[in-house]
Amino acid sequence: MAAELGELTARAQAWLEADPDPLTQAALAALVAAATAGRPDALAELDDAVGSDIAFGTAGLRAAVGAGPNRMNIAVVTRTAAALGGWLAEAVAGATPALVAVGYDARHGSASFATTTARVLTAAGCRVVLLPGPLPTPILAATVRRLDADAGVMVTASHNPAADNGYKVYLGGRVSPDPGAGVQIIPPVDAQIAERIRTGPRACDVPLADDGWQVLGTEAVDHYVASTAALVRPGPRALRVVATALHGVGADTLERALGAAGFAPPLFVASQRDPDPDFPTVAFPNPEEPGALDEALALAESSGADLVVAVDPDADRCALAIRDPDATIGADDIRASGWRRLTGDETGALLGEYLLARRQAGTDPRVRVDPDEPPTVAASIVSSSLLQRIAAHHRVRSRSTLTGFKWISRVPGLIYGYEEAIGYCVDPASVRDKDGIATAVVACEMVAALVATGRTVPDLLDELSLRHGVHATAPVTLRLRDLGAVAPLLAGLVAHPPAVLGGITVTAVSDLSRGGGTPATPGVRIDCGDEIRVIVRPSGTEPKIKGYIQVVHPVPRASDLVAVRRSVGERLGLVVADVTRLLT
């Protein structure tokens, strides 16, 4: 223990000497003193803070805010921005200096991390534009494309717990032309920037500018609202909407976008409307988490709403809840008086069907991104395969990609993409990323059209099931203390796969790390004919391993729908139990 403590205190001292922020200097010095005094909790915290460096990858950075190289702080952001600036300088060598757009949300540290980024990049010779305040991630993504910027930085931890913050990097302009313009980084760029961080100067030695960047005015939001409102076609707008921003930065922009599209202002959950980095009313600020929509559902019930819309704290994800007294497949514990939250796959299928039917009818107002490419829809490999069947029905090409919009958004000819974790790209011409606000606007158009004809969202789900079969999905998630356990677990599934899942014989096992239809990625796919599909993979942003389960069954006749749904639900429960046992 003494040797371990000595090594940790040496690393901490080296970091302290280079940390330009007196607040984190003081915090780390106090932690070292507590660990040296023999407090076990302090030693564990010190190990977590300085025992390793925060990893920079395709998700950028994401960690708890605090002192040390494994935390989000001014020193880490300074070195990351310097590495990005150096990479950009080399990528656009001999040309006009790189243009970088920087945005931030309302989390702890976000504003200072964004300003630090602007100071570092300006000193490195970049032209920098800074969004005018805490704003949704889709506005930053839209700004990168609108300005044809060479890069974008968004300071946010999205839907992570309140203690966290993060750093997303987008590329565009001269370094990543369409279809990758305005999309988050992918290999090998992430590794190249990470290497520059590793070999770069200490934070205290990085040059900083005192001015020279441009703070944008209202134009960034104005352009985003106008392009989002332009997504919808003329039609019914009578709709009563309850909305929640979950203490994030999405409320004002969501209200403006809905208003510009012709909808009445939504009724917001008042306690969750304004930004609050502590997220006081929810355990996790993620619309998918149990309890996160409780206040919204209660307000929807008391106000007679038609639809509940929830965006996560940086408003790049969107969850919907609907009235459905007879809910079975897709129902979960977030349910009150006949309300239920749609699963990410249900919303993904509904939006896909609506947008493709609208396109087929010749009433889609959206601009094509790649006019020379066949129109294509895309979903991640862990999402439901229902979108593929919907696309085939509408004679549109479909693609499966790795998880994450850094892959989905790069699909040539993309007109719509989604992943089951409530992320949807409905306007790739403007935002080449998931976009909770634009999704909400399109969803409101869809539901208003149904309401006007006396139909419901469950009616549309029934039509999809009758046409394409019942597709039911469910996740299994295991939180990990040791990420080193992931590789042996996946290798064990490949070497010794289960013979049966949910009572059905396993017919194929695929090691996703060997590639195939997508780039190689850690994970295992298990199939039981066409009826059951399970994909097991580690989370890209959190210490978790996840199982993504799908059960499919055709519906011979309309009168069989209820019985098929019941049977599929039972089978899904059996597979969930089996996969849970495999992962624990």
Coordinates of C-alpha atoms in Angstrom, one line a residue:
M1 CA 0.0 0.0 0.0
A2 CA 2.9 2.4 0.8
A3 CA 4.4 1.9 -2.7
E4 CA 0.9 2.4 -4.2
L5 CA 0.4 5.6 -2.2
G6 CA 3.9 6.8 -3.1
E7 CA 3.3 6.3 -6.8
L8 CA -0.1 8.1 -6.6
T9 CA 1.2 11.0 -4.7
A10 CA 4.1 11.4 -7.2
R11 CA 1.6 11.5 -10.0
A12 CA -0.6 13.9 -8.1
Q13 CA 2.3 16.2 -7.4
A14 CA 3.3 16.3 -11.1
W15 CA -0.3 17.2 -12.0
L16 CA -0.5 19.8 -9.3
E17 CA 2.6 21.6 -10.7
A18 CA 1.0 21.8 -14.1
D19 CA -2.6 22.6 -13.2
P20 CA -3.5 26.2 -14.0
D21 CA -6.7 26.2 -12.0
P22 CA -6.2 27.1 -8.3
L23 CA -9.6 25.4 -7.4
T24 CA -8.6 22.0 -8.7
Q25 CA -5.1 22.5 -7.3
A26 CA -6.5 22.9 -3.8
A27 CA -8.9 20.0 -4.2
L28 CA -6.2 17.6 -5.3
A29 CA -3.8 18.8 -2.6
A30 CA -6.5 18.2 0.0
L31 CA -7.1 14.7 -1.4
V32 CA -3.4 13.8 -1.3
A33 CA -3.3 15.0 2.3
A34 CA -6.3 12.9 3.3
A35 CA -4.9 9.8 1.5
T36 CA -1.5 10.3 3.2
A37 CA -3.2 10.5 6.6
G38 CA -4.5 7.0 6.0
R39 CA -8.1 7.5 5.0
P40 CA -9.0 4.5 2.8
D41 CA -11.8 6.4 1.0
A42 CA -9.4 9.1 0.1
L43 CA -6.8 6.7 -1.2
A44 CA -9.4 5.0 -3.5
E45 CA -10.5 8.4 -4.7
L46 CA -7.0 9.5 -5.4
D47 CA -6.3 6.3 -7.3
D48 CA -9.4 7.0 -9.4
A49 CA -8.4 10.7 -10.0
V50 CA -4.7 10.3 -10.9
G51 CA -4.1 6.6 -11.3
S52 CA -4.8 6.8 -15.0
D53 CA -5.5 9.5 -17.7
I54 CA -9.0 10.1 -19.0
A55 CA -9.4 8.3 -22.3
F56 CA -10.0 10.3 -25.5
G57 CA -11.9 8.3 -28.1
T58 CA -14.8 8.4 -30.5
A59 CA -17.0 9.7 -27.7
G60 CA -14.5 12.4 -27.0
L61 CA -14.1 12.9 -23.3
R62 CA -16.6 12.0 -20.5
A63 CA -15.9 11.8 -16.8
A64 CA -16.7 13.3 -13.4
V65 CA -15.8 17.0 -12.9
G66 CA -12.9 17.3 -10.5
A67 CA -9.1 17.4 -10.1
G68 CA -6.6 15.1 -11.7
P69 CA -5.8 13.6 -15.1
N70 CA -8.8 11.2 -15.0
R71 CA -11.3 14.0 -14.4
M72 CA -12.9 16.8 -16.4
N73 CA -11.2 20.0 -15.5
I74 CA -9.5 23.1 -17.0
A75 CA -6.1 21.3 -17.3
V76 CA -7.6 18.3 -19.1
V77 CA -9.6 20.6 -21.4
T78 CA -6.6 22.8 -22.1
R79 CA -4.4 19.8 -23.2
T80 CA -7.3 18.4 -25.3
A81 CA -8.0 21.7 -27.1
A82 CA -4.2 22.1 -27.7
A83 CA -4.1 18.6 -29.3
L84 CA -7.1 19.3 -31.4
G85 CA -5.6 22.6 -32.5
G86 CA -2.3 20.9 -33.5
W87 CA -4.2 18.2 -35.4
L88 CA -6.2 20.8 -37.3
A89 CA -3.1 22.9 -38.1
E90 CA -1.5 19.9 -39.7
A91 CA -4.7 18.8 -41.5
V92 CA -5.2 22.2 -43.2
A93 CA -1.6 23.1 -43.6
G94 CA -0.9 25.9 -46.1
A95 CA -4.5 26.9 -46.3
T96 CA -6.7 29.4 -44.4
P97 CA -6.6 28.7 -40.6
A98 CA -9.1 26.2 -39.4
L99 CA -12.6 27.4 -38.4
V100 CA -13.9 25.8 -35.2
A101 CA -17.4 26.3 -33.6
V102 CA -17.6 25.8 -29.9
G103 CA -20.8 25.2 -27.9
Y104 CA -21.7 24.2 -24.3
D105 CA -24.6 23.2 -22.1
A106 CA -25.4 24.2 -18.5
R107 CA -23.5 21.5 -16.6
H108 CA -21.0 22.2 -13.9
G109 CA -17.9 23.6 -15.6
S110 CA -19.3 23.8 -19.1
A111 CA -19.0 27.5 -19.7
S112 CA -15.4 27.7 -18.4
F113 CA -14.4 24.6 -20.4
A114 CA -15.8 26.2 -23.6
T115 CA -14.0 29.5 -22.9
T116 CA -10.8 27.7 -22.2
T117 CA -11.2 25.8 -25.5
A118 CA -11.7 29.1 -27.4
R119 CA -8.6 30.6 -25.7
V120 CA -6.4 27.6 -26.6
L121 CA -7.6 27.2 -30.2
T122 CA -7.3 31.0 -30.9
A123 CA -3.8 31.0 -29.6
A124 CA -3.1 28.0 -31.8
G125 CA -4.1 30.0 -34.9
C126 CA -7.6 28.8 -35.4
R127 CA -10.6 31.0 -36.2
V128 CA -13.1 30.3 -33.4
V129 CA -16.8 31.1 -33.1
L130 CA -18.4 30.5 -29.7
L131 CA -22.1 30.0 -29.2
P132 CA -23.7 32.8 -27.2
G133 CA -24.8 30.8 -24.1
P134 CA -25.8 27.3 -22.9
L135 CA -27.6 25.7 -25.9
P136 CA -28.6 22.3 -27.2
T137 CA -26.0 20.1 -28.9
P138 CA -28.0 20.0 -32.2
I139 CA -27.5 23.8 -32.5
L140 CA -23.7 23.3 -32.3
A141 CA -23.9 20.4 -34.8
A142 CA -26.1 22.6 -37.1
T143 CA -23.6 25.5 -36.8
V144 CA -20.7 23.3 -37.9
R145 CA -22.5 22.4 -41.1
R146 CA -24.0 25.9 -41.7
L147 CA -20.6 27.6 -41.4
D148 CA -18.8 24.7 -43.2
A149 CA -16.5 24.7 -40.1
D150 CA -13.5 22.4 -40.0
A151 CA -14.3 21.3 -36.5
G152 CA -16.8 21.7 -33.7
V153 CA -16.6 21.2 -30.0
M154 CA -19.6 20.6 -27.7
V155 CA -19.0 20.6 -24.0
T156 CA -21.6 18.3 -22.5
A157 CA -22.1 15.0 -20.8
S158 CA -25.5 14.6 -22.4
H159 CA -27.7 12.4 -20.1
N160 CA -24.9 11.3 -17.7
P161 CA -25.2 11.9 -14.0
A162 CA -24.9 15.4 -12.5
A163 CA -21.3 14.8 -11.5
D164 CA -20.1 14.4 -15.1
N165 CA -19.1 16.5 -18.0
G166 CA -17.8 15.8 -21.4
Y167 CA -16.3 17.0 -24.7
K168 CA -17.6 16.0 -28.1
V169 CA -15.6 16.7 -31.2
Y170 CA -17.1 17.1 -34.7
L171 CA -15.2 17.4 -38.0
G172 CA -16.3 19.1 -41.3
G173 CA -15.2 21.6 -43.9
R174 CA -11.9 20.7 -45.4
V175 CA -11.0 17.8 -43.1
S176 CA -14.2 15.8 -43.5
P177 CA -16.4 16.5 -46.5
D178 CA -19.9 15.0 -47.0
P179 CA -21.2 12.6 -45.9
G180 CA -19.0 13.1 -42.9
A181 CA -19.3 16.9 -42.6
G182 CA -20.5 17.9 -39.2
V183 CA -20.3 14.4 -37.8
Q184 CA -18.5 13.3 -34.6
I185 CA -15.0 11.9 -35.0
I186 CA -14.2 8.3 -35.8
P187 CA -10.9 6.3 -36.0
P188 CA -8.2 7.0 -36.8
V189 CA -8.7 10.7 -36.0
D190 CA -9.6 10.0 -32.3
A191 CA -6.3 8.0 -31.9
Q192 CA -4.3 10.7 -33.6
I193 CA -5.7 13.4 -31.3
A194 CA -5.2 11.1 -28.2
E195 CA -1.6 10.7 -29.1
R196 CA -1.2 14.5 -29.4
I197 CA -2.7 14.8 -25.9
R198 CA -0.3 12.2 -24.6
T199 CA 2.8 13.8 -26.1
G200 CA 1.7 17.4 -25.8
P201 CA 2.8 20.1 -23.3
R202 CA 1.7 20.4 -19.7
A203 CA -1.5 22.4 -19.3
C204 CA 0.4 25.3 -17.7
D205 CA 2.7 25.5 -20.8
V206 CA -0.1 25.7 -23.4
P207 CA -0.5 29.3 -24.9
L208 CA -3.8 31.0 -24.2
A209 CA -5.3 34.0 -26.0
D210 CA -7.1 36.7 -24.1
D211 CA -9.4 37.6 -27.0
G212 CA -9.7 37.1 -30.7
W213 CA -12.6 34.6 -31.0
Q214 CA -16.1 35.6 -32.1
V215 CA -19.2 35.2 -29.9
L216 CA -22.2 34.5 -32.1
G217 CA -25.4 36.4 -31.7
T218 CA -28.9 35.0 -32.2
E219 CA -28.2 33.8 -35.7
A220 CA -27.2 30.3 -34.6
V221 CA -30.5 29.6 -32.9
D222 CA -32.5 31.5 -35.5
H223 CA -31.1 29.4 -38.3
Y224 CA -31.7 26.2 -36.4
V225 CA -35.3 27.0 -35.5
A226 CA -36.1 28.0 -39.1
S227 CA -34.6 24.8 -40.6
T228 CA -36.3 22.7 -38.0
A229 CA -39.7 24.3 -38.6
A230 CA -39.2 23.7 -42.3
L231 CA -39.2 20.0 -41.7
V232 CA -43.0 19.8 -41.4
R233 CA -45.6 20.0 -44.1
P234 CA -48.8 22.0 -43.9
G235 CA -51.5 20.1 -42.0
P236 CA -53.2 19.7 -38.7
R237 CA -51.7 21.4 -35.7
A238 CA -54.3 20.8 -33.0
L239 CA -52.3 19.0 -30.4
R240 CA -51.9 19.2 -26.6
V241 CA -48.3 18.5 -25.7
V242 CA -46.7 18.1 -22.3
A243 CA -42.9 18.6 -22.4
T244 CA -39.9 18.3 -20.1
A245 CA -36.3 19.4 -20.6
L246 CA -35.1 17.4 -17.5
H247 CA -33.3 20.4 -16.1
G248 CA -31.3 20.8 -19.3
V249 CA -31.0 23.5 -22.0
G250 CA -33.7 22.3 -24.5
A251 CA -36.8 24.0 -23.3
D252 CA -36.6 27.5 -24.9
T253 CA -35.4 26.1 -28.3
L254 CA -38.1 23.4 -28.2
E255 CA -40.8 25.9 -27.6
R256 CA -39.5 28.2 -30.3
A257 CA -39.2 25.4 -32.9
L258 CA -42.7 24.1 -32.1
G259 CA -44.1 27.6 -32.4
A260 CA -42.4 28.2 -35.7
A261 CA -43.9 25.0 -37.0
G262 CA -47.4 26.2 -36.1
F263 CA -48.0 24.3 -32.8
A264 CA -49.3 25.9 -29.6
P265 CA -46.7 26.2 -26.8
P266 CA -46.3 22.9 -25.0
L267 CA -47.2 22.7 -21.3
F268 CA -43.8 22.3 -19.6
V269 CA -43.1 20.4 -16.4
A270 CA -42.3 23.6 -14.4
S271 CA -39.9 22.0 -11.9
Q272 CA -37.8 20.7 -14.8
R273 CA -37.9 23.5 -17.3
D274 CA -35.0 25.7 -16.4
P275 CA -31.3 24.5 -16.5
D276 CA -30.0 23.1 -13.2
P277 CA -26.7 21.2 -13.3
D278 CA -27.7 19.2 -10.2
F279 CA -30.8 17.7 -11.8
P280 CA -32.7 17.8 -8.5
T281 CA -35.9 16.0 -9.4
V282 CA -34.4 12.9 -11.2
A283 CA -31.9 10.2 -10.1
F284 CA -30.5 10.2 -13.7
P285 CA -31.3 12.9 -16.2
N286 CA -32.1 10.4 -18.9
P287 CA -35.7 10.0 -20.3
E288 CA -35.1 6.3 -20.5
E289 CA -34.5 5.8 -16.8
P290 CA -37.3 4.6 -14.5
G291 CA -38.9 7.6 -12.8
A292 CA -37.5 10.3 -15.1
L293 CA -40.9 10.9 -16.8
D294 CA -43.1 10.6 -13.7
E295 CA -43.8 14.3 -13.3
A296 CA -44.4 14.7 -17.1
L297 CA -46.9 11.7 -17.1
A298 CA -48.7 13.1 -14.1
L299 CA -49.1 16.5 -15.8
A300 CA -50.2 14.8 -19.0
E301 CA -52.9 12.9 -17.2
S302 CA -54.2 15.9 -15.3
S303 CA -54.1 18.2 -18.3
G304 CA -55.6 15.9 -20.9
A305 CA -52.6 15.9 -23.1
D306 CA -52.3 14.0 -26.4
L307 CA -48.5 13.5 -26.2
V308 CA -45.6 13.7 -23.9
V309 CA -42.2 14.8 -25.3
A310 CA -39.0 14.6 -23.2
V311 CA -35.6 15.8 -24.3
D312 CA -32.4 14.9 -22.4
P313 CA -30.2 17.7 -20.9
D314 CA -28.4 18.6 -24.1
A315 CA -31.5 17.9 -26.2
D316 CA -30.0 15.6 -28.6
R317 CA -32.3 12.7 -27.6
C318 CA -36.0 12.5 -27.5
A319 CA -38.5 10.2 -25.7
L320 CA -42.2 10.1 -26.4
A321 CA -45.0 8.9 -24.2
I322 CA -48.6 8.1 -25.4
R323 CA -52.0 7.2 -24.2
D324 CA -52.4 3.4 -24.5
P325 CA -54.7 1.7 -21.9
D326 CA -54.1 -1.7 -23.5
A327 CA -50.3 -1.5 -23.7
T328 CA -48.5 -4.9 -23.7
I329 CA -45.4 -5.0 -25.9
G330 CA -43.3 -2.0 -25.0
A331 CA -45.0 -1.2 -21.7
D332 CA -42.6 -0.6 -18.8
D333 CA -42.6 0.7 -15.3
I334 CA -43.0 4.3 -16.6
R335 CA -46.7 4.0 -16.9
A336 CA -49.6 5.9 -15.2
S337 CA -53.3 5.8 -15.9
G338 CA -52.9 4.3 -19.4
W339 CA -49.9 6.3 -20.4
R340 CA -46.6 4.6 -21.4
R341 CA -43.3 5.6 -22.8
L342 CA -42.6 4.4 -26.3
T343 CA -39.4 2.4 -26.6
G344 CA -36.6 3.8 -28.7
D345 CA -37.3 1.2 -31.4
E346 CA -41.0 1.9 -31.4
T347 CA -40.4 5.6 -32.0
G348 CA -37.7 4.7 -34.5
A349 CA -40.1 2.6 -36.5
L350 CA -43.0 5.1 -36.3
L351 CA -40.9 8.0 -37.5
G352 CA -39.4 5.9 -40.3
E353 CA -42.8 4.8 -41.5
Y354 CA -44.2 8.4 -41.3
L355 CA -41.3 10.0 -43.1
L356 CA -41.1 7.4 -45.8
A357 CA -44.9 7.4 -46.4
R358 CA -44.7 11.2 -46.6
R359 CA -41.9 10.9 -49.1
Q360 CA -43.7 8.3 -51.2
A361 CA -46.7 10.6 -51.3
G362 CA -44.5 13.5 -52.6
T363 CA -45.2 15.7 -49.6
D364 CA -41.8 15.6 -47.9
P365 CA -40.4 19.2 -47.7
R366 CA -36.9 18.1 -46.7
V367 CA -33.8 18.8 -48.9
R368 CA -31.7 15.7 -49.9
V369 CA -28.2 15.8 -48.6
D370 CA -26.6 13.6 -51.3
P371 CA -28.7 14.0 -54.5
D372 CA -26.4 11.6 -56.3
E373 CA -26.9 8.8 -53.8
P374 CA -30.0 6.6 -53.5
P375 CA -32.2 7.7 -50.5
T376 CA -31.2 5.5 -47.6
V377 CA -32.4 5.0 -44.0
A378 CA -30.1 3.6 -41.4
A379 CA -30.2 2.1 -37.9
S380 CA -27.5 0.7 -35.6
I381 CA -26.9 -3.0 -35.5
V382 CA -28.5 -3.2 -32.0
S383 CA -31.7 -1.5 -33.1
S384 CA -34.8 -3.3 -34.3
S385 CA -34.7 -4.7 -37.8
L386 CA -38.2 -3.4 -38.3
L387 CA -36.9 -0.3 -40.0
Q388 CA -35.3 -2.5 -42.7
R389 CA -38.7 -4.0 -43.5
I390 CA -40.4 -0.6 -43.5
A391 CA -37.7 0.6 -46.0
A392 CA -38.2 -2.4 -48.2
H393 CA -42.0 -1.8 -48.2
H394 CA -41.4 1.8 -49.4
R395 CA -38.6 0.7 -51.9
V396 CA -35.9 2.6 -50.1
R397 CA -32.4 1.3 -49.3
S398 CA -31.5 0.6 -45.7
R399 CA -28.2 0.2 -43.9
S400 CA -27.1 -1.2 -40.5
T401 CA -24.2 0.5 -38.9
L402 CA -22.2 0.3 -35.7
T403 CA -23.7 2.0 -32.7
G404 CA -23.4 5.7 -32.5
F405 CA -24.3 8.6 -34.8
K406 CA -20.7 9.0 -35.8
W407 CA -21.5 5.9 -37.9
I408 CA -25.2 6.4 -38.7
S409 CA -24.7 9.9 -39.9
R410 CA -21.9 8.9 -42.4
V411 CA -24.3 6.7 -44.4
P412 CA -24.3 8.1 -48.0
G413 CA -27.8 9.3 -49.1
L414 CA -29.1 9.3 -45.6
I415 CA -32.6 10.6 -45.2
Y416 CA -33.4 9.2 -41.8
G417 CA -31.4 7.3 -39.1
Y418 CA -31.9 6.2 -35.6
E419 CA -30.6 4.1 -32.7
E420 CA -32.6 2.4 -30.0
A421 CA -31.2 4.7 -27.3
I422 CA -33.8 7.3 -28.3
G423 CA -31.5 9.0 -30.8
Y424 CA -33.0 10.1 -34.2
C425 CA -31.7 12.0 -37.2
V426 CA -34.6 13.5 -39.0
D427 CA -32.9 16.4 -40.8
P428 CA -29.4 15.2 -42.0
A429 CA -29.2 18.2 -44.3
S430 CA -28.9 20.5 -41.3
V431 CA -27.9 18.3 -38.4
R432 CA -25.8 15.3 -39.2
D433 CA -26.4 13.9 -35.7
K434 CA -29.2 12.9 -33.4
D435 CA -31.5 15.8 -32.7
G436 CA -34.1 15.6 -29.9
I437 CA -35.8 18.9 -30.8
A438 CA -36.2 18.3 -34.5
T439 CA -37.5 14.8 -33.6
A440 CA -40.1 16.3 -31.3
V441 CA -41.3 18.6 -34.0
V442 CA -41.7 15.8 -36.6
A443 CA -43.4 13.6 -33.9
C444 CA -45.9 16.3 -33.1
E445 CA -46.7 16.6 -36.8
M446 CA -47.2 12.8 -37.0
V447 CA -49.4 12.6 -33.9
A448 CA -51.5 15.7 -34.9
A449 CA -52.2 14.1 -38.2
L450 CA -53.4 10.9 -36.5
V451 CA -55.5 12.9 -34.0
A452 CA -57.1 14.8 -36.9
T453 CA -58.3 11.6 -38.5
G454 CA -59.4 9.9 -35.2
R455 CA -56.5 7.5 -35.2
T456 CA -53.9 6.9 -32.5
V457 CA -50.3 6.0 -32.2
P458 CA -51.2 2.4 -31.1
D459 CA -53.3 2.2 -34.3
L460 CA -50.2 2.9 -36.4
L461 CA -48.1 0.4 -34.3
D462 CA -50.8 -2.2 -35.0
E463 CA -50.6 -1.5 -38.8
L464 CA -46.8 -2.0 -38.7
S465 CA -47.2 -5.3 -36.8
L466 CA -49.8 -6.6 -39.2
R467 CA -47.7 -5.7 -42.2
H468 CA -44.2 -6.6 -41.0
G469 CA -44.7 -8.9 -37.9
V470 CA -44.5 -8.1 -34.2
H471 CA -41.0 -6.8 -33.4
A472 CA -40.3 -6.6 -29.6
T473 CA -37.0 -5.4 -28.1
A474 CA -35.6 -5.1 -24.6
P475 CA -32.2 -4.3 -23.1
V476 CA -30.3 -6.1 -20.4
T477 CA -27.6 -3.9 -18.7
L478 CA -24.9 -4.9 -16.3
R479 CA -22.8 -2.2 -14.6
L480 CA -19.2 -3.1 -14.2
R481 CA -16.6 -2.2 -11.7
D482 CA -13.7 -3.6 -13.8
L483 CA -13.8 -2.9 -17.5
G484 CA -11.1 -5.6 -17.8
A485 CA -13.9 -8.2 -17.4
V486 CA -15.5 -7.3 -20.8
A487 CA -13.0 -9.0 -23.1
P488 CA -13.1 -12.4 -21.2
L489 CA -16.9 -12.3 -21.0
L490 CA -17.2 -11.7 -24.8
A491 CA -14.6 -14.3 -25.6
G492 CA -16.4 -16.8 -23.4
L493 CA -19.7 -16.2 -25.3
V494 CA -17.9 -16.9 -28.6
A495 CA -16.1 -20.0 -27.3
H496 CA -19.0 -21.4 -25.3
P497 CA -22.2 -19.9 -26.6
P498 CA -25.6 -21.0 -25.2
A499 CA -27.4 -23.8 -27.0
V500 CA -30.8 -22.3 -26.4
L501 CA -32.3 -18.9 -25.8
G502 CA -35.9 -18.4 -24.7
G503 CA -36.6 -22.0 -25.6
I504 CA -35.3 -21.6 -29.2
T505 CA -32.2 -23.3 -30.5
V506 CA -29.2 -21.0 -31.2
T507 CA -28.4 -21.2 -34.9
A508 CA -25.5 -18.8 -35.3
V509 CA -22.9 -17.0 -33.2
S510 CA -20.9 -14.1 -34.7
D511 CA -17.8 -12.4 -33.2
L512 CA -18.3 -8.8 -34.1
S513 CA -14.6 -8.0 -33.4
R514 CA -13.9 -9.9 -36.6
G515 CA -15.9 -7.4 -38.7
G516 CA -18.3 -8.5 -41.4
G517 CA -21.0 -6.2 -42.6
T518 CA -19.6 -3.4 -40.4
P519 CA -16.2 -2.4 -39.1
A520 CA -14.8 -4.6 -36.4
T521 CA -16.1 -3.7 -32.9
P522 CA -16.2 -5.5 -29.5
G523 CA -19.3 -7.6 -29.3
V524 CA -21.1 -10.9 -30.0
R525 CA -24.3 -11.6 -32.0
I526 CA -26.4 -14.7 -31.3
D527 CA -29.2 -15.7 -33.6
C528 CA -32.0 -18.2 -33.1
G529 CA -33.2 -18.4 -36.7
D530 CA -35.2 -15.4 -37.7
E531 CA -37.1 -15.3 -34.4
I532 CA -34.5 -14.2 -31.8
R533 CA -31.5 -11.9 -32.1
V534 CA -29.2 -11.0 -29.2
I535 CA -26.2 -8.6 -29.4
V536 CA -23.9 -8.2 -26.4
R537 CA -21.5 -5.3 -26.4
P538 CA -19.8 -2.9 -24.0
S539 CA -21.2 0.6 -23.7
G540 CA -19.2 3.2 -25.5
T541 CA -19.7 5.9 -22.8
E542 CA -20.2 4.2 -19.5
P543 CA -18.8 1.2 -17.5
K544 CA -21.5 -1.2 -18.6
I545 CA -22.0 -4.3 -20.7
K546 CA -25.3 -4.5 -22.5
G547 CA -27.5 -7.1 -24.2
Y548 CA -29.8 -6.0 -26.9
I549 CA -32.6 -8.5 -27.5
Q550 CA -35.1 -8.7 -30.3
V551 CA -37.9 -11.2 -30.8
V552 CA -39.9 -11.3 -34.1
H553 CA -43.0 -13.2 -35.1
P554 CA -45.4 -12.7 -38.1
V555 CA -49.0 -12.0 -37.6
P556 CA -51.1 -14.3 -40.0
R557 CA -54.4 -12.5 -39.5
A558 CA -55.5 -9.3 -37.8
S559 CA -57.5 -11.4 -35.3
D560 CA -54.2 -13.0 -34.2
L561 CA -52.5 -9.8 -33.3
V562 CA -53.3 -9.8 -29.6
A563 CA -52.3 -13.4 -29.2
V564 CA -49.1 -13.0 -31.2
R565 CA -48.1 -10.0 -29.1
R566 CA -48.8 -11.9 -25.9
S567 CA -46.7 -14.8 -27.1
V568 CA -43.8 -12.6 -28.2
G569 CA -43.9 -10.8 -24.9
E570 CA -43.6 -14.0 -23.0
R571 CA -40.7 -15.2 -25.3
L572 CA -39.0 -11.8 -24.8
G573 CA -39.2 -12.3 -21.0
L574 CA -37.6 -15.7 -21.3
V575 CA -34.7 -14.4 -23.4
V576 CA -34.2 -11.5 -21.1
A577 CA -33.8 -13.9 -18.2
D578 CA -31.4 -16.1 -20.1
V579 CA -29.2 -13.2 -21.2
T580 CA -29.2 -11.8 -17.7
R581 CA -27.8 -15.1 -16.5
L582 CA -25.2 -15.1 -19.2
L583 CA -23.9 -11.6 -18.2
T584 CA -23.9 -12.1 -14.4

